[in-house]
Amino acid sequence: MDKIFKQDTKFLTNGKKPEETCALSDLPKEGVIGLYFSAHWCPPCRGFTPKLAESYKSIRAAGKALEIVFVSSDKDDKAFLEYFAEQPWLALPFAERDLKAKLSKKYKVSGIPSLVLLDAATGKVITKDGRSALSSDTEGKKFPWTPPTLAEALGDVLLKPDGTEVKREAALKDKYVGLYFSAHWCPPCKGFTPKLAETYKK
């Protein structure tokens, strides 16, 4: 986490008592850390935050190492503290505007609410769509929400053009793989597919 936050970064632990803080070293060394980009003025955020809070409490109660840091897009410190008072996790101080901007840029946050899940041990991104991950798994059964590998996503069986099945492992062994997202109802797709097919055959 020291590559993401400054060594002397302090995190607020209670919106009603902004003098209460914890240090970077107090963040968990394993499990998942979520960066929650949100703001009180944002209606979707106000709808999602209570649901996220319930999931956060139940997942932690189950003994799983999850921590969340609120990264505010509120308009001022007063609004930030009022909103943070409703949240059960940590928060980056509102005064850390430069760090907030760097985090938004680093993780390409273009809208809120946004929940970026990080591996606490390495700081690497698990998923930038933590909102969907936790919305579909409120009890944390799929914790730490690591995305499936290509093999897991494709499954064990693929279809050939004639409709027959072939084992994925044998079909893709020692090959470069391209995923072609297309549809028959899409005019640009119908124009491009024959060209792609000719190139594929070569």
mmCIF file of C-alpha atoms in Angstrom:
data_model
loop_
_atom_site.group_PDB
_atom_site.id
_atom_site.type_symbol
_atom_site.label_atom_id
_atom_site.label_comp_id
_atom_site.label_asym_id
_atom_site.label_seq_id
_atom_site.Cartn_x
_atom_site.Cartn_y
_atom_site.Cartn_z
ATOM 1 C CA MET A 1 0.000 0.000 0.000
ATOM 2 C CA ASP A 2 3.000 2.319 0.409
ATOM 3 C CA LYS A 3 3.150 2.608 -3.388
ATOM 4 C CA ILE A 4 -0.425 3.905 -3.421
ATOM 5 C CA PHE A 5 -0.520 6.132 -0.350
ATOM 6 C CA LYS A 6 2.125 8.360 1.190
ATOM 7 C CA GLN A 7 3.949 6.848 4.154
ATOM 8 C CA ASP A 8 2.587 9.542 6.491
ATOM 9 C CA THR A 9 -1.013 9.248 5.253
ATOM 10 C CA LYS A 10 -3.553 9.239 8.072
ATOM 11 C CA PHE A 11 -7.020 7.774 7.658
ATOM 12 C CA LEU A 12 -10.093 8.927 9.504
ATOM 13 C CA THR A 13 -11.868 6.224 11.488
ATOM 14 C CA ASN A 14 -14.989 8.113 12.580
ATOM 15 C CA GLY A 15 -16.871 10.870 10.760
ATOM 16 C CA LYS A 16 -18.279 12.155 14.050
ATOM 17 C CA LYS A 17 -14.803 12.360 15.576
ATOM 18 C CA PRO A 18 -12.424 13.559 12.829
ATOM 19 C CA GLU A 19 -9.571 13.710 15.315
ATOM 20 C CA GLU A 20 -9.558 9.894 15.486
ATOM 21 C CA THR A 21 -7.187 8.485 12.860
ATOM 22 C CA CYS A 22 -5.108 5.446 12.009
ATOM 23 C CA ALA A 23 -1.835 5.122 10.112
ATOM 24 C CA LEU A 24 -0.998 3.479 6.800
ATOM 25 C CA SER A 25 0.689 0.688 8.763
ATOM 26 C CA ASP A 26 -2.665 -0.111 10.383
ATOM 27 C CA LEU A 27 -4.226 -1.188 7.089
ATOM 28 C CA PRO A 28 -4.532 -4.972 6.653
ATOM 29 C CA LYS A 29 -1.503 -6.730 5.174
ATOM 30 C CA GLU A 30 -3.608 -9.424 3.485
ATOM 31 C CA GLY A 31 -7.084 -9.736 2.092
ATOM 32 C CA VAL A 32 -8.801 -6.945 0.184
ATOM 33 C CA ILE A 33 -8.735 -3.165 0.424
ATOM 34 C CA GLY A 34 -11.452 -1.291 -1.421
ATOM 35 C CA LEU A 35 -11.165 2.332 -2.533
ATOM 36 C CA TYR A 36 -14.683 3.734 -2.478
ATOM 37 C CA PHE A 37 -15.064 6.823 -4.669
ATOM 38 C CA SER A 38 -18.337 8.453 -3.678
ATOM 39 C CA ALA A 39 -20.072 11.679 -2.630
ATOM 40 C CA HIS A 40 -23.218 12.672 -0.744
ATOM 41 C CA TRP A 41 -24.502 14.874 -3.583
ATOM 42 C CA CYS A 42 -24.600 11.810 -5.885
ATOM 43 C CA PRO A 43 -28.001 9.990 -5.752
ATOM 44 C CA PRO A 44 -26.636 6.604 -6.967
ATOM 45 C CA CYS A 45 -23.954 6.839 -4.257
ATOM 46 C CA ARG A 46 -26.540 7.467 -1.541
ATOM 47 C CA GLY A 47 -28.433 4.436 -2.800
ATOM 48 C CA PHE A 48 -25.394 2.157 -2.922
ATOM 49 C CA THR A 49 -23.593 3.179 0.283
ATOM 50 C CA PRO A 50 -26.092 1.606 2.756
ATOM 51 C CA LYS A 51 -26.044 -1.651 0.781
ATOM 52 C CA LEU A 52 -22.242 -1.652 0.704
ATOM 53 C CA ALA A 53 -22.165 -0.949 4.453
ATOM 54 C CA GLU A 54 -24.343 -3.993 5.152
ATOM 55 C CA SER A 55 -22.125 -6.207 2.995
ATOM 56 C CA TYR A 56 -18.990 -4.791 4.627
ATOM 57 C CA LYS A 57 -20.273 -5.592 8.116
ATOM 58 C CA SER A 58 -21.430 -9.115 7.291
ATOM 59 C CA ILE A 59 -18.267 -10.015 5.363
ATOM 60 C CA ARG A 60 -16.024 -8.797 8.173
ATOM 61 C CA ALA A 61 -18.212 -10.551 10.752
ATOM 62 C CA ALA A 62 -17.544 -13.762 8.822
ATOM 63 C CA GLY A 63 -13.838 -13.263 9.529
ATOM 64 C CA LYS A 64 -12.764 -12.162 6.064
ATOM 65 C CA ALA A 65 -10.056 -9.517 5.732
ATOM 66 C CA LEU A 66 -11.862 -6.639 4.027
ATOM 67 C CA GLU A 67 -11.217 -2.947 4.565
ATOM 68 C CA ILE A 68 -12.629 -0.004 2.628
ATOM 69 C CA VAL A 69 -11.308 3.540 2.328
ATOM 70 C CA PHE A 70 -13.767 6.270 1.384
ATOM 71 C CA VAL A 71 -12.271 8.650 -1.202
ATOM 72 C CA SER A 72 -14.592 11.640 -1.235
ATOM 73 C CA SER A 73 -15.823 13.711 -4.151
ATOM 74 C CA ASP A 74 -17.882 15.914 -1.838
ATOM 75 C CA LYS A 75 -17.823 19.656 -2.331
ATOM 76 C CA ASP A 76 -16.464 20.623 1.077
ATOM 77 C CA ASP A 77 -15.208 19.209 4.351
ATOM 78 C CA LYS A 78 -18.568 19.667 6.109
ATOM 79 C CA ALA A 79 -20.436 17.603 3.515
ATOM 80 C CA PHE A 80 -17.642 15.014 3.584
ATOM 81 C CA LEU A 81 -17.807 14.559 7.365
ATOM 82 C CA GLU A 82 -21.601 14.360 7.388
ATOM 83 C CA TYR A 83 -21.551 11.674 4.716
ATOM 84 C CA PHE A 84 -18.639 9.784 6.272
ATOM 85 C CA ALA A 85 -20.510 9.682 9.585
ATOM 86 C CA GLU A 86 -22.931 7.264 7.890
ATOM 87 C CA GLN A 87 -20.140 4.909 6.834
ATOM 88 C CA PRO A 88 -18.521 2.111 8.898
ATOM 89 C CA TRP A 89 -15.078 2.033 7.243
ATOM 90 C CA LEU A 90 -12.068 4.370 6.931
ATOM 91 C CA ALA A 91 -11.735 7.579 4.933
ATOM 92 C CA LEU A 92 -9.004 9.567 3.248
ATOM 93 C CA PRO A 93 -9.078 13.048 4.829
ATOM 94 C CA PHE A 94 -10.895 15.575 2.673
ATOM 95 C CA ALA A 95 -7.821 17.833 2.718
ATOM 96 C CA GLU A 96 -5.915 15.237 0.686
ATOM 97 C CA ARG A 97 -7.267 16.629 -2.584
ATOM 98 C CA ASP A 98 -4.058 16.021 -4.528
ATOM 99 C CA LEU A 99 -3.911 12.393 -3.450
ATOM 100 C CA LYS A 100 -7.595 11.956 -4.257
ATOM 101 C CA ALA A 101 -6.964 13.295 -7.766
ATOM 102 C CA LYS A 102 -3.974 10.967 -8.224
ATOM 103 C CA LEU A 103 -6.003 7.952 -7.124
ATOM 104 C CA SER A 104 -8.842 8.863 -9.483
ATOM 105 C CA LYS A 105 -6.376 9.173 -12.348
ATOM 106 C CA LYS A 106 -4.453 6.006 -11.433
ATOM 107 C CA TYR A 107 -7.593 3.865 -11.421
ATOM 108 C CA LYS A 108 -9.323 5.755 -14.247
ATOM 109 C CA VAL A 109 -12.372 6.639 -12.177
ATOM 110 C CA SER A 110 -14.766 8.390 -14.555
ATOM 111 C CA GLY A 111 -17.954 8.192 -12.524
ATOM 112 C CA ILE A 112 -19.239 7.534 -9.024
ATOM 113 C CA PRO A 113 -19.996 5.453 -7.097
ATOM 114 C CA SER A 114 -16.922 3.425 -7.967
ATOM 115 C CA LEU A 115 -15.325 0.704 -5.855
ATOM 116 C CA VAL A 116 -11.809 -0.428 -6.779
ATOM 117 C CA LEU A 117 -10.712 -3.629 -5.049
ATOM 118 C CA LEU A 118 -7.003 -4.110 -4.355
ATOM 119 C CA ASP A 119 -4.955 -7.037 -3.106
ATOM 120 C CA ALA A 120 -3.855 -5.840 0.346
ATOM 121 C CA ALA A 121 -0.577 -7.762 0.144
ATOM 122 C CA THR A 122 0.582 -6.510 -3.254
ATOM 123 C CA GLY A 123 -1.493 -3.414 -3.990
ATOM 124 C CA LYS A 124 -2.440 -4.914 -7.349
ATOM 125 C CA VAL A 125 -5.910 -4.369 -8.750
ATOM 126 C CA ILE A 126 -8.313 -7.279 -8.292
ATOM 127 C CA THR A 127 -11.144 -5.511 -10.087
ATOM 128 C CA LYS A 128 -12.156 -1.945 -10.859
ATOM 129 C CA ASP A 129 -15.783 -3.006 -10.785
ATOM 130 C CA GLY A 130 -16.042 -3.815 -7.114
ATOM 131 C CA ARG A 131 -19.512 -2.328 -7.100
ATOM 132 C CA SER A 132 -20.812 -5.144 -9.286
ATOM 133 C CA ALA A 133 -18.721 -7.748 -7.463
ATOM 134 C CA LEU A 134 -20.201 -6.936 -4.057
ATOM 135 C CA SER A 135 -23.686 -6.179 -5.355
ATOM 136 C CA SER A 136 -23.886 -9.720 -6.726
ATOM 137 C CA ASP A 137 -22.151 -11.283 -3.717
ATOM 138 C CA THR A 138 -23.347 -9.433 -0.636
ATOM 139 C CA GLU A 139 -22.200 -12.160 1.758
ATOM 140 C CA GLY A 140 -18.688 -12.426 0.318
ATOM 141 C CA LYS A 141 -18.958 -16.060 -0.741
ATOM 142 C CA LYS A 142 -16.693 -15.293 -3.718
ATOM 143 C CA PHE A 143 -14.203 -13.274 -1.630
ATOM 144 C CA PRO A 144 -11.655 -11.989 -2.701
ATOM 145 C CA TRP A 145 -13.548 -11.623 -5.997
ATOM 146 C CA THR A 146 -10.599 -12.507 -8.229
ATOM 147 C CA PRO A 147 -11.787 -12.427 -11.877
ATOM 148 C CA PRO A 148 -11.822 -15.796 -13.665
ATOM 149 C CA THR A 149 -8.913 -16.755 -15.878
ATOM 150 C CA LEU A 150 -9.512 -16.970 -19.619
ATOM 151 C CA ALA A 151 -9.782 -20.757 -19.342
ATOM 152 C CA GLU A 152 -12.333 -20.510 -16.531
ATOM 153 C CA ALA A 153 -14.361 -17.918 -18.437
ATOM 154 C CA LEU A 154 -14.452 -19.948 -21.663
ATOM 155 C CA GLY A 155 -15.316 -23.249 -20.008
ATOM 156 C CA ASP A 156 -14.213 -26.714 -21.061
ATOM 157 C CA VAL A 157 -16.076 -27.002 -24.381
ATOM 158 C CA LEU A 158 -16.118 -24.792 -27.498
ATOM 159 C CA LEU A 159 -18.220 -25.021 -30.672
ATOM 160 C CA LYS A 160 -16.861 -25.422 -34.190
ATOM 161 C CA PRO A 161 -18.581 -23.722 -37.183
ATOM 162 C CA ASP A 162 -20.461 -26.935 -37.980
ATOM 163 C CA GLY A 163 -21.889 -27.082 -34.460
ATOM 164 C CA THR A 164 -19.747 -29.931 -33.181
ATOM 165 C CA GLU A 165 -18.069 -29.622 -29.818
ATOM 166 C CA VAL A 166 -14.345 -29.595 -29.186
ATOM 167 C CA LYS A 167 -12.373 -29.584 -25.955
ATOM 168 C CA ARG A 168 -11.146 -26.083 -25.180
ATOM 169 C CA GLU A 169 -7.711 -27.201 -23.981
ATOM 170 C CA ALA A 170 -6.967 -29.144 -27.164
ATOM 171 C CA ALA A 171 -8.412 -26.487 -29.476
ATOM 172 C CA LEU A 172 -6.380 -23.620 -28.016
ATOM 173 C CA LYS A 173 -3.129 -25.361 -27.120
ATOM 174 C CA ASP A 174 -0.045 -23.420 -28.308
ATOM 175 C CA LYS A 175 -2.213 -20.817 -30.081
ATOM 176 C CA TYR A 176 -2.765 -17.108 -29.800
ATOM 177 C CA VAL A 177 -6.373 -16.437 -28.828
ATOM 178 C CA GLY A 178 -8.590 -13.584 -29.959
ATOM 179 C CA LEU A 179 -12.048 -12.953 -28.493
ATOM 180 C CA TYR A 180 -14.436 -11.666 -31.161
ATOM 181 C CA PHE A 181 -17.522 -9.928 -29.775
ATOM 182 C CA SER A 182 -20.095 -9.662 -32.554
ATOM 183 C CA ALA A 183 -23.747 -10.189 -33.541
ATOM 184 C CA HIS A 184 -25.683 -10.913 -36.732
ATOM 185 C CA TRP A 185 -28.040 -7.947 -36.194
ATOM 186 C CA CYS A 186 -25.090 -5.523 -36.192
ATOM 187 C CA PRO A 187 -24.381 -4.076 -39.702
ATOM 188 C CA PRO A 188 -20.724 -3.196 -38.986
ATOM 189 C CA CYS A 189 -20.222 -6.735 -37.675
ATOM 190 C CA LYS A 190 -21.678 -8.291 -40.827
ATOM 191 C CA GLY A 191 -19.340 -6.141 -42.886
ATOM 192 C CA PHE A 192 -16.249 -6.939 -40.845
ATOM 193 C CA THR A 193 -16.740 -10.669 -40.198
ATOM 194 C CA PRO A 194 -15.996 -11.836 -43.805
ATOM 195 C CA LYS A 195 -12.789 -9.795 -43.824
ATOM 196 C CA LEU A 196 -11.756 -11.234 -40.480
ATOM 197 C CA ALA A 197 -12.551 -14.733 -41.742
ATOM 198 C CA GLU A 198 -10.282 -14.276 -44.768
ATOM 199 C CA THR A 199 -7.447 -13.068 -42.589
ATOM 200 C CA TYR A 200 -8.028 -15.940 -40.139
ATOM 201 C CA LYS A 201 -7.762 -18.528 -42.928
ATOM 202 C CA LYS A 202 -4.448 -17.115 -44.080
#
